Coordinates of C-alpha atoms in Angstrom, one line a residue:
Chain D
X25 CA 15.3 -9.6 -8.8
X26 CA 13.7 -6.9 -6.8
X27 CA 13.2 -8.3 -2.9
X28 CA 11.5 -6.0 -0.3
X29 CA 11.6 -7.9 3.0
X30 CA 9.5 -6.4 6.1
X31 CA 10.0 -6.9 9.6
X32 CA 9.4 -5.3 13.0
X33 CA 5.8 -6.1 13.5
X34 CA 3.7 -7.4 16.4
X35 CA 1.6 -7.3 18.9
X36 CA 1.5 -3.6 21.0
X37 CA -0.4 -1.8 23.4
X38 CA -2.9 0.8 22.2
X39 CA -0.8 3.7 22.8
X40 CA 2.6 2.2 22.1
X41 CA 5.0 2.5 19.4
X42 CA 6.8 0.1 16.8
X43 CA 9.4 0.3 14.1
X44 CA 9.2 -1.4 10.8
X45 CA 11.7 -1.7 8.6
X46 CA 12.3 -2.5 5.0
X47 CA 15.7 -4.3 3.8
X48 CA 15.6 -3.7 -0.3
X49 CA 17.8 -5.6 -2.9
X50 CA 18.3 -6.2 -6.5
X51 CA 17.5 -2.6 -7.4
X52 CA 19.1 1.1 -6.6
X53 CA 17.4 1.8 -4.2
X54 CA 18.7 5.0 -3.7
X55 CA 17.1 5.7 -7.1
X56 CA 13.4 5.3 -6.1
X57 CA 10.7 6.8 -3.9
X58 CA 9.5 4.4 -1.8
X59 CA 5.9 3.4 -0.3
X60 CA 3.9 2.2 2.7
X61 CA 0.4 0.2 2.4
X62 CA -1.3 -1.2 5.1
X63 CA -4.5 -3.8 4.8
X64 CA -6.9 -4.3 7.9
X65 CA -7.9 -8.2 8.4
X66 CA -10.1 -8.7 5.5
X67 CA -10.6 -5.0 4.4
X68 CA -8.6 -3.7 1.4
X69 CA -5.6 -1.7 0.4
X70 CA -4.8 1.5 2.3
X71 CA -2.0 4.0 1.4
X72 CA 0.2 5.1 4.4
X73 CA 3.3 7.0 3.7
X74 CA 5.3 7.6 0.7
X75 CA 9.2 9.2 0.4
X76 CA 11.2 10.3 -2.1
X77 CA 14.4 8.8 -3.6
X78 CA 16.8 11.4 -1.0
X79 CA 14.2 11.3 1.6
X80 CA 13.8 15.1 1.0
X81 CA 10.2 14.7 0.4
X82 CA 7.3 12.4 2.5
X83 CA 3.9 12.4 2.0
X84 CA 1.3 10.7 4.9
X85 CA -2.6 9.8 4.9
X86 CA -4.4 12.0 7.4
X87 CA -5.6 8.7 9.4
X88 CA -1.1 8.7 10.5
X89 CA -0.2 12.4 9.8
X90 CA 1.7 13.3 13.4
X91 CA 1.6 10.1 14.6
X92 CA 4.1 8.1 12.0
X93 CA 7.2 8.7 10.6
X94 CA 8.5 7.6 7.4
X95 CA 12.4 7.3 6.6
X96 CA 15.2 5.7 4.9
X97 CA 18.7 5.1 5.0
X98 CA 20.2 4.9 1.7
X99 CA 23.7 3.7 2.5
X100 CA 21.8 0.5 4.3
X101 CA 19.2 0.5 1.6
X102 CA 16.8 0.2 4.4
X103 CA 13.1 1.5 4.5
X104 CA 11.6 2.4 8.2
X105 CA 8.1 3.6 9.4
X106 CA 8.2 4.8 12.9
X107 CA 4.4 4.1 14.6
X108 CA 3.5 6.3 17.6
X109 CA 0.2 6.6 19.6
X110 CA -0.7 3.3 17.8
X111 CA -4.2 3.0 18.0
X112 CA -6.3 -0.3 17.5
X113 CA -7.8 0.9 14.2
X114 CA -3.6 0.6 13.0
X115 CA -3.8 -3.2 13.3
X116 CA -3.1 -4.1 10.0
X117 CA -0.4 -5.8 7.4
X118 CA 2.4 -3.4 6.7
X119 CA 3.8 -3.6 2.9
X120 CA 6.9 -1.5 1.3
X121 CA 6.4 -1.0 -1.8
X122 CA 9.0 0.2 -4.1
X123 CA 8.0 3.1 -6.9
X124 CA 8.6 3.0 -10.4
X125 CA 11.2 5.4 -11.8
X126 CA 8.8 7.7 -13.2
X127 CA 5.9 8.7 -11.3
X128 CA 5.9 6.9 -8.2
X129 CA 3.3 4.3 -9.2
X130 CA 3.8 1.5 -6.9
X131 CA 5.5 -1.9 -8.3
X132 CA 7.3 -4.1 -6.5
X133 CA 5.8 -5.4 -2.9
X134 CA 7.2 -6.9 0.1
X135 CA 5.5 -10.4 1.7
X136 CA 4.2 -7.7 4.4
X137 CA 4.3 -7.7 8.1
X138 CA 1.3 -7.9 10.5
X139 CA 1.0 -5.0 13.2
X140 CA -1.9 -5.8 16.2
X141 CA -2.8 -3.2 18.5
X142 CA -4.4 -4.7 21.6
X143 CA -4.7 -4.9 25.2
Chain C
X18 CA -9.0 14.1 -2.1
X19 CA -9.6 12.1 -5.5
X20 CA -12.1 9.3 -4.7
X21 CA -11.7 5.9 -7.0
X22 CA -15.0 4.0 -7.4
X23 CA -14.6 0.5 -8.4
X24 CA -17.3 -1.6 -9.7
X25 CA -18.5 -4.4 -9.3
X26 CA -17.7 -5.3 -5.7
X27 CA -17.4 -9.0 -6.9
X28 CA -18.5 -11.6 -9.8
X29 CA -19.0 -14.7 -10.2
X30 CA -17.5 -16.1 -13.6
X31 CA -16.0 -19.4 -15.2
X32 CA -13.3 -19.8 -16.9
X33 CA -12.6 -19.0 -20.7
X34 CA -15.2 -16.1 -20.0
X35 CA -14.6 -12.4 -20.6
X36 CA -14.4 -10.4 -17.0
X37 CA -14.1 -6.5 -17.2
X38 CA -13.3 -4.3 -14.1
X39 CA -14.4 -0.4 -13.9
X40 CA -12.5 1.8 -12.1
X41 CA -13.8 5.9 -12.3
X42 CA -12.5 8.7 -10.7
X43 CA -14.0 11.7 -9.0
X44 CA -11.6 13.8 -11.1
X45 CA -9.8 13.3 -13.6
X46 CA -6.3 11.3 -13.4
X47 CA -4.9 11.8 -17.2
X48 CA -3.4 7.8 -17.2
X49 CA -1.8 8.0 -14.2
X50 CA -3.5 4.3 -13.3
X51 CA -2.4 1.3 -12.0
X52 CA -4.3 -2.3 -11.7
X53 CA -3.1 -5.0 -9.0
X54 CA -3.8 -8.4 -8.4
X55 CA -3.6 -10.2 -4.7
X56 CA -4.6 -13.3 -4.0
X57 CA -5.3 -14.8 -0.6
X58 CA -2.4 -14.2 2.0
X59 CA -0.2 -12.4 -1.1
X60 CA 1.1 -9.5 -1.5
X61 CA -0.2 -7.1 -4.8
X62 CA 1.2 -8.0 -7.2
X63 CA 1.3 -4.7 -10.1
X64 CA -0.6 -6.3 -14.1
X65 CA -0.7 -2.4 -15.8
X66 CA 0.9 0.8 -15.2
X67 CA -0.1 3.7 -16.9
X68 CA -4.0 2.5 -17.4
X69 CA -3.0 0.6 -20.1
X70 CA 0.3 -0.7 -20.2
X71 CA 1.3 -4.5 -18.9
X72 CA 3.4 -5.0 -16.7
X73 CA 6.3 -7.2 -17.8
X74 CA 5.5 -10.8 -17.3
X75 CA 2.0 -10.4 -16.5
X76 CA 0.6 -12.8 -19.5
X77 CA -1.4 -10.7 -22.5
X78 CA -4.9 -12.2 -21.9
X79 CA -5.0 -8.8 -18.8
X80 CA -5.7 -5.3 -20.3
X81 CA -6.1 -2.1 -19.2
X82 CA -8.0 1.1 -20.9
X83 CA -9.6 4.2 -20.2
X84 CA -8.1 8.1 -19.4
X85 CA -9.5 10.8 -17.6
X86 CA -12.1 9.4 -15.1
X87 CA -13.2 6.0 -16.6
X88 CA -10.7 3.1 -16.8
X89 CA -11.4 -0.9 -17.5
X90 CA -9.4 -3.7 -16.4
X91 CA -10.5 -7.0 -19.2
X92 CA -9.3 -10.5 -18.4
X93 CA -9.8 -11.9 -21.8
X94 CA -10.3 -15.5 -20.9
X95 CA -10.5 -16.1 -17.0
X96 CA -8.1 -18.8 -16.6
X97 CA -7.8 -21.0 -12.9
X98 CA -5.3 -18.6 -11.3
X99 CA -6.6 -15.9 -12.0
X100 CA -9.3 -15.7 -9.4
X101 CA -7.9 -13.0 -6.7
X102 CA -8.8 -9.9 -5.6
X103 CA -8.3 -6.7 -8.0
X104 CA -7.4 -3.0 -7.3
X105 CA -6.7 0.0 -8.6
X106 CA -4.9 2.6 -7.9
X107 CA -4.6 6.6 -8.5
X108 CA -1.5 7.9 -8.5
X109 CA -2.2 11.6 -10.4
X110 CA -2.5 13.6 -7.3
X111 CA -1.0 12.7 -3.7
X112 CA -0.9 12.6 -1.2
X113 CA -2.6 10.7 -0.8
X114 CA -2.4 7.8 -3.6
X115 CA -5.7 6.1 -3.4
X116 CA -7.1 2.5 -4.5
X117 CA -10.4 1.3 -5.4
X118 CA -12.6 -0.8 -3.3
X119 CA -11.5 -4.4 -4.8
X120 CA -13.3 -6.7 -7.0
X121 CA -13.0 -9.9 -5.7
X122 CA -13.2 -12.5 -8.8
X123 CA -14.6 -16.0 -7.9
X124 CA -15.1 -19.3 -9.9
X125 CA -19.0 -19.8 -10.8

């Protein structure tokens, strides 16, 4: 059974940083690109990062482009998002999302984990 | 960037009754298509890859059609649990992968 389990959210200063990460089991995960998707309170699904199975490739939404960093360790099978110059539009709930093997389509989620940006 | 219009925004429907989702790109996507279901304080939860193949399972009364710009998501007979919020999502060209708006699906 495929289990994506997020932590390292909170509550942080506009202007602060955070690191969430993503423990992955019951699945290689060194076989598949893997996803961030945030939601705002009560707004809908927004793509964040994306990276592929090596890490050799990432891919970022302008809204985060320079300000987060997507990695992975594959010998931890481990999932991280590094957030930066966090701003109060970033409050949100954080999912990893596993790929599928062939084109990166999304599949499997995680339960999420709520980020707040406030003073 | 490729937009993905979804319509409606929401409906009303009871069960047993026929529900259909349209999801249309601002260019076109080939099948590369998915459709997600979340319901309140859940995480998505994937019902077809590839426009219009079901995710395993996800039970047979959920579709999905369409290629190119125009896709359809069809509950055939709404049952109780199936009121939640749906998505779509293009996944053709990326960055960055982008969803529809959601249809939110409630009990009439």
């Amino acid at each position: 059974e495929v289990q994506l389990v997020e932590s390292g959210g909170g509550l942080v200063q506009p202007g602060g940083s955070l690191r969430l990460s993503c423990s992955a089991s019951g699945f290689t995960f060194s076989s598949y690109a893997m996803h961030w998707v945030r939601q705002a309170p009560g707004k809908g699904l927004e793509y964040v990062s994306a990276i592929s199975s090596n890490g050799g490739s990432t891919y970022y939404a302008d809204s985060v482009k320079g300000r987060f960093t997507i990695s992975r360790d594959n010998s931890k099978n481990t999932l991280y998002l590094q957030m930066s110059s966090l701003r109060a539009e970033d409050t949100a709930v954080y999912y990893c999302v596993k790929g599928d093997s062939s084109s990166w389509c999304p599949d499997y989620w995680g339960q999420g984990t709520l980020v707040t940006v406030s003073s | 960037d490729i937009q993905m219009t979804q319509s409606p925004s929401s409906l009303s429907a009871s069960v047993g009754d026929r529900v259909t989702i349209t999801c249309r790109a601002s260019q076109g996507i080939r099948n590369d298509l998915g459709w997600y279901q979340q319901k309140p304080g859940k995480a998505p939860k994937r019902l077809i890859y590839a426009a219009s193949s079901l995710q395993s399972g996800v039970p047979s009364r959920f579709s999905g059609s369409g290629s190119g710009t125009e896709f359809t998501l069809t509950i055939s007979s709404l049952q109780p649990e199936d009121f939640a919020t749906y998505y779509c999502l293009q996944h053709n060209s990326y960055p960055p992968w982008t969803f529809g708006q959601g249809t939110k699906v409630e009990i009439k």
